[in-house]
PDB file of C-alpha atoms in Angstrom:
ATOM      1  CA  UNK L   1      93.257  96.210 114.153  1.00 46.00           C
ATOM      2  CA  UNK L   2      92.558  94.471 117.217  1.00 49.00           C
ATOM      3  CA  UNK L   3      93.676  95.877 121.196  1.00 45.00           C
ATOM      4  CA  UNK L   4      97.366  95.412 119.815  1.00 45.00           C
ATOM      5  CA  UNK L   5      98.710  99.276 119.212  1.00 49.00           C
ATOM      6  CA  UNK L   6      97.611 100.496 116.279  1.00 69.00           C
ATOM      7  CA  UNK L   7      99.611 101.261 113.898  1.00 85.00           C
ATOM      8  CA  UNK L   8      98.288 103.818 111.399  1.00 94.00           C
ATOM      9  CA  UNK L   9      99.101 103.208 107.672  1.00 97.00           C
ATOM     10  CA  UNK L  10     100.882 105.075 104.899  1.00 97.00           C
ATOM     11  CA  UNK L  11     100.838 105.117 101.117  1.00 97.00           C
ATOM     12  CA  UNK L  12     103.913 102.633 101.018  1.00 97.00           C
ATOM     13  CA  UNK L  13     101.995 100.486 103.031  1.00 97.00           C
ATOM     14  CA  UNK L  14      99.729  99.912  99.636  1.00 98.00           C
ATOM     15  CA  UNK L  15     100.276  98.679  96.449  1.00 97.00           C
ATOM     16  CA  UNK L  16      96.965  99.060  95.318  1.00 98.00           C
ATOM     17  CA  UNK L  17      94.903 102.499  95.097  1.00 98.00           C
ATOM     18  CA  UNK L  18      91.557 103.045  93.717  1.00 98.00           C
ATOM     19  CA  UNK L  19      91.325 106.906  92.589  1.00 98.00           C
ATOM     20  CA  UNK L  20      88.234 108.578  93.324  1.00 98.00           C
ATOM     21  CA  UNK L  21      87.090 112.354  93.048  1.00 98.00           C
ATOM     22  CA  UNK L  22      84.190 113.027  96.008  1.00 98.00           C
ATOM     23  CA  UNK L  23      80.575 113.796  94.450  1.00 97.00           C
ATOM     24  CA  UNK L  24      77.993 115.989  95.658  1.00 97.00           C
ATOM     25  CA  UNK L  25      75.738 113.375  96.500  1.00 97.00           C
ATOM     26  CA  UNK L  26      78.467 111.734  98.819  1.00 97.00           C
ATOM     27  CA  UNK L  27      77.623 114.915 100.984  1.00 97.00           C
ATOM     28  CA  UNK L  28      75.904 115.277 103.809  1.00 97.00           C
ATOM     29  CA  UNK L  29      74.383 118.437 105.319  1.00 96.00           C
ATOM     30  CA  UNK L  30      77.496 119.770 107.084  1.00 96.00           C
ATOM     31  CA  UNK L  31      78.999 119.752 103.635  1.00 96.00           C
ATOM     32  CA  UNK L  32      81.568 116.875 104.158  1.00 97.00           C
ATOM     33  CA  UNK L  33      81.532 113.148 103.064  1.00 98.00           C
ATOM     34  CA  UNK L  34      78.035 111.127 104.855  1.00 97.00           C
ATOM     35  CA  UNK L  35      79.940 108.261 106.722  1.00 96.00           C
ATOM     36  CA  UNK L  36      78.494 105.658 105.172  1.00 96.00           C
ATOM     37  CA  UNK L  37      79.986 106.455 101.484  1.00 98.00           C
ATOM     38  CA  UNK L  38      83.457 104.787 103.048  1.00 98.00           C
ATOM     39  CA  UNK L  39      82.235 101.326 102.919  1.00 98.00           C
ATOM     40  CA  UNK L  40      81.258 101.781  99.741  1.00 98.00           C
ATOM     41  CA  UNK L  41      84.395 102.605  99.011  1.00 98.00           C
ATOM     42  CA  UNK L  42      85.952 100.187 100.821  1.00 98.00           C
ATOM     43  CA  UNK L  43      84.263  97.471  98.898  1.00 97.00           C
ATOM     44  CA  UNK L  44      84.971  99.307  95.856  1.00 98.00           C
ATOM     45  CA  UNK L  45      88.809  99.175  96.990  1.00 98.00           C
ATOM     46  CA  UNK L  46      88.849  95.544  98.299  1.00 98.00           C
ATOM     47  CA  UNK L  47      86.942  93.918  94.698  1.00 97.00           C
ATOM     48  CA  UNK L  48      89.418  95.871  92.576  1.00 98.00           C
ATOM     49  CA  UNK L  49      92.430  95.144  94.827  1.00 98.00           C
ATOM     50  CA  UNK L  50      91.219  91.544  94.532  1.00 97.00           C
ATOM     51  CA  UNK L  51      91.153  91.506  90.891  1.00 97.00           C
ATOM     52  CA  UNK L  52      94.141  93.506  90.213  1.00 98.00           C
ATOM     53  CA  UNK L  53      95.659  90.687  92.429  1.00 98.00           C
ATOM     54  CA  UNK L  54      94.644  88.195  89.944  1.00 97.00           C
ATOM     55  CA  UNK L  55      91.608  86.574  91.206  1.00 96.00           C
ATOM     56  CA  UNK L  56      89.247  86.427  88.458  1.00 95.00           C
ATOM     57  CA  UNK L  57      86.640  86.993  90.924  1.00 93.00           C
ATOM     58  CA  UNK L  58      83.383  85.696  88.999  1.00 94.00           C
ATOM     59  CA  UNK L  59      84.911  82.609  87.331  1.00 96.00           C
ATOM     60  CA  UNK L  60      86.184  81.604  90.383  1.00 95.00           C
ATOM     61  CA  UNK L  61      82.935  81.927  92.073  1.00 94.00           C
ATOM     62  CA  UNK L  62      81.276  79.824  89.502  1.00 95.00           C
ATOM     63  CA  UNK L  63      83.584  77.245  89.227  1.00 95.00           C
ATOM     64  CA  UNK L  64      84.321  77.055  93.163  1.00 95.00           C
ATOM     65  CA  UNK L  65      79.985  76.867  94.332  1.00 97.00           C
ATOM     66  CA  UNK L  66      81.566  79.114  97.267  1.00 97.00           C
ATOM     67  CA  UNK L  67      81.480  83.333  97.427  1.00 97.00           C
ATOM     68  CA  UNK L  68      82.858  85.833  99.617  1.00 97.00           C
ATOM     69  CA  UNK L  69      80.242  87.615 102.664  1.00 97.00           C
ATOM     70  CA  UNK L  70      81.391  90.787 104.459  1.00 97.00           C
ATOM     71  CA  UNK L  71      81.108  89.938 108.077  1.00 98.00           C
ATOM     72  CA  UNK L  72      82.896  92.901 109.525  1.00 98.00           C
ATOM     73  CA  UNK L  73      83.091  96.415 107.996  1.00 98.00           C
ATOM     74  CA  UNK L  74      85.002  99.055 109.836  1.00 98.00           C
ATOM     75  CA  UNK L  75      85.407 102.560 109.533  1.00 98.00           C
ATOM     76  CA  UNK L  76      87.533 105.003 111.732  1.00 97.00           C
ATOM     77  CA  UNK L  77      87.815 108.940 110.380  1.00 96.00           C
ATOM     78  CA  UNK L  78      90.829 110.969 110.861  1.00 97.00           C
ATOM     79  CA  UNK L  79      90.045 113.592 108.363  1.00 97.00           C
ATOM     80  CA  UNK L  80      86.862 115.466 106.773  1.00 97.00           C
ATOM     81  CA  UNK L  81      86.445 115.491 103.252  1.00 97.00           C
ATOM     82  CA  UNK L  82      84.622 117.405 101.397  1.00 96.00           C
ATOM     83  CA  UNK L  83      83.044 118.104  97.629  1.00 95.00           C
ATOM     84  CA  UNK L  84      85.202 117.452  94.416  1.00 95.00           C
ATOM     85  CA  UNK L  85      89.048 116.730  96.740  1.00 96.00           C
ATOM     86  CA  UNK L  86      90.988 113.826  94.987  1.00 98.00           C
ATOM     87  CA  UNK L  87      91.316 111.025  96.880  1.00 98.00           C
ATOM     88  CA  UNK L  88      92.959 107.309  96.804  1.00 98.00           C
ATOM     89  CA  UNK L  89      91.475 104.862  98.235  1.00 98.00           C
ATOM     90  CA  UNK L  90      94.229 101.957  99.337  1.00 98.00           C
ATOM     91  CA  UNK L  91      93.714  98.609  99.795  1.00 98.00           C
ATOM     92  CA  UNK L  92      96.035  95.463 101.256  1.00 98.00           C
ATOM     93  CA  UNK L  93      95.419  92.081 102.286  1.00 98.00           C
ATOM     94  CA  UNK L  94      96.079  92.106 106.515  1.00 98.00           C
ATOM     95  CA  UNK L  95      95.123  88.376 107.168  1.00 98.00           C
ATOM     96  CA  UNK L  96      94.238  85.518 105.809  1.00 98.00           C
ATOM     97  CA  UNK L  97      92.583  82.817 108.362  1.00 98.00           C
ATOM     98  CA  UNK L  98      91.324  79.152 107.784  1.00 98.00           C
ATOM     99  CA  UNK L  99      88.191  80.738 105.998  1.00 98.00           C
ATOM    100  CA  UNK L 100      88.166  84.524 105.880  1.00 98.00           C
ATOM    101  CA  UNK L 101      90.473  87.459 104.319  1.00 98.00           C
ATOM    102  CA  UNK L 102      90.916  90.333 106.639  1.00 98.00           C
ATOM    103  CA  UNK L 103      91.385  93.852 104.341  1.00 98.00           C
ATOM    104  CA  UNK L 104      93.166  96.876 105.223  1.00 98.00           C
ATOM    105  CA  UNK L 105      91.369 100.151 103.228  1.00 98.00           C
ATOM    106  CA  UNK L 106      92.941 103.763 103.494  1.00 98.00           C
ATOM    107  CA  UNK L 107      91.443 106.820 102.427  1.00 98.00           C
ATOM    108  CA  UNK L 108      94.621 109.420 101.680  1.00 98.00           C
ATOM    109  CA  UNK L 109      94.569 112.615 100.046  1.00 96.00           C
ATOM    110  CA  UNK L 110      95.759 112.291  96.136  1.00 96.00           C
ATOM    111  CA  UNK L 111      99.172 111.947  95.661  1.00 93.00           C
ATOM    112  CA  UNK L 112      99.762 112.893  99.377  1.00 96.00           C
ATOM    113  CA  UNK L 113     100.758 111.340 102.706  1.00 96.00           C
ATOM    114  CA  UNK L 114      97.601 112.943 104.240  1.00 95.00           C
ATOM    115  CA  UNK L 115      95.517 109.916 105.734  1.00 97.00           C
ATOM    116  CA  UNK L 116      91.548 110.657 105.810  1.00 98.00           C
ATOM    117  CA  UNK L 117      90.052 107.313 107.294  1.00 98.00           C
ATOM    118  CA  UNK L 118      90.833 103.571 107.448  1.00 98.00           C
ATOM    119  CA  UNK L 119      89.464 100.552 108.655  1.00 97.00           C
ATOM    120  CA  UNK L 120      88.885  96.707 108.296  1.00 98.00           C
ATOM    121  CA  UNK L 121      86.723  94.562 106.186  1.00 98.00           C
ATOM    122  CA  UNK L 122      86.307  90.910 106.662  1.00 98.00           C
ATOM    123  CA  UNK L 123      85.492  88.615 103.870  1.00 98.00           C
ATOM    124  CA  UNK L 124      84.660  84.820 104.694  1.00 98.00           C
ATOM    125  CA  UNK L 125      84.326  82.517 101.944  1.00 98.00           C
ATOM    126  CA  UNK L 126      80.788  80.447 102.217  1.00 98.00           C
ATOM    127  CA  UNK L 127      79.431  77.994 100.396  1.00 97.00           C
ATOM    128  CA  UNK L 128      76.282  78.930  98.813  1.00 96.00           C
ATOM    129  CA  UNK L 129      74.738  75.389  99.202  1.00 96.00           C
ATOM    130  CA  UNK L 130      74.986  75.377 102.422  1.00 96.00           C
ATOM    131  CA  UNK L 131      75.887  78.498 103.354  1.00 95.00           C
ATOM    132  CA  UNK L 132      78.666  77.348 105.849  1.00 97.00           C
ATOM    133  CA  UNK L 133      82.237  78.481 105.834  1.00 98.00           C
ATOM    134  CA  UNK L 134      84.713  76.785 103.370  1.00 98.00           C
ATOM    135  CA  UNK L 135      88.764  77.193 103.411  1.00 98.00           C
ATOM    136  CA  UNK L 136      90.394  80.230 101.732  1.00 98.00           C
ATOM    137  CA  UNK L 137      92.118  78.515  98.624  1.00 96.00           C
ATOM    138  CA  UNK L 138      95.472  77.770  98.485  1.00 96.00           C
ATOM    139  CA  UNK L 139      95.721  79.681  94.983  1.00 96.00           C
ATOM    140  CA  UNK L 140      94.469  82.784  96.147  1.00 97.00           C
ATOM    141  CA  UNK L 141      96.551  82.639  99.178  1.00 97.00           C
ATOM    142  CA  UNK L 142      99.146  82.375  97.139  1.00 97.00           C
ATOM    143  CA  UNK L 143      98.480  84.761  94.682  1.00 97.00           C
ATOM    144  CA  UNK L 144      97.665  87.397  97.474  1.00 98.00           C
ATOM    145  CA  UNK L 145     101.266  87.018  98.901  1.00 98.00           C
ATOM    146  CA  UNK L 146     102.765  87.026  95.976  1.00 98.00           C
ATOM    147  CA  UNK L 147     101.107  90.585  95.059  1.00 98.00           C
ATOM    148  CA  UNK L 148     101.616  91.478  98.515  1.00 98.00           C
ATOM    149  CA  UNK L 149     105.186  90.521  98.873  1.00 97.00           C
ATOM    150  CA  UNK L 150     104.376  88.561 101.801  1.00 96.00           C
ATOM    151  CA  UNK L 151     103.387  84.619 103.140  1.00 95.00           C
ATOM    152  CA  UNK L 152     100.064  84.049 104.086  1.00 96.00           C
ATOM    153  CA  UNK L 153     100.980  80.592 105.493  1.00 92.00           C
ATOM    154  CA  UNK L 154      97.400  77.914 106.052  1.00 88.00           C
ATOM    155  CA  UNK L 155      96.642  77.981 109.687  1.00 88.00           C
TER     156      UNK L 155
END
């Protein structure tokens, strides 16, 4: 999501969706959803993408000594929402670098084309020794292309 053109993303663009029906406390005074209730749903999105992926997320960080950090969260609106609409909340893998996972969330109306918001989130995979980067692992590159449909090649 870079300077490139940007090319703004539709349901067939995801395999994964998260339903969600917007509470009152998501609201803010001018009645529609407070911005920062996207990331949360974002992250919401990206963990359950993850695991519907495969990646027994926990387990993995246990056995690996190495978890994910957010390191960029990104959030551009199209659309207001607003108390009790039905929403989806996408999610798709855009990137996947020597050490990080780039995400691709979308906010749509339920069962409709209608995008609300999308945006980027950026996981890097750290050591939690050390707390210095570590390389993405070759089984959950794997197993993100294969749900994706897609190769995620090692740079």
């Amino acid at each position: 999501m870079d300077g490139a053109a940007k090319h703004l993303p539709t349901r067939a663009d995801f395999r994964f969706f998260l339903a969600h029906r917007v509470r009152y406390v998501e609201l803010d005074t001018q009645g529609i959803v407070f911005n920062a209730h996207y990331l949360t749903w974002y992250d919401e999105a990206v963990s359950d993408y993850i695991r519907a992926a495969g990646w027994d997320y926990q387990a993995e960080v246990k056995r690996m000594g190495a978890d994910f950090h957010v390191v960029r969260g990104l959030v551009e609106y199209r659309l207001p929402l607003g108390r009790k609409d039905e929403i989806e909340i996408g999610a798709r893998t855009t990137r996947i670098g020597r050490t990080s996972i780039a995400f691709q969330p979308a906010v749509f109306r339920a069962e409709q084309e209608t995008l609300h918001a999308t945006g980027e989130i950026v996981w890097v995979l750290t050591d939690q020794a050390t707390r210095r980067p570590v390389p993405i692992p070759d089984s959950l590159r794997a197993m993100l292309g294969a749900f994706e449909g897609r190769d995620f090649p090692a740079p």
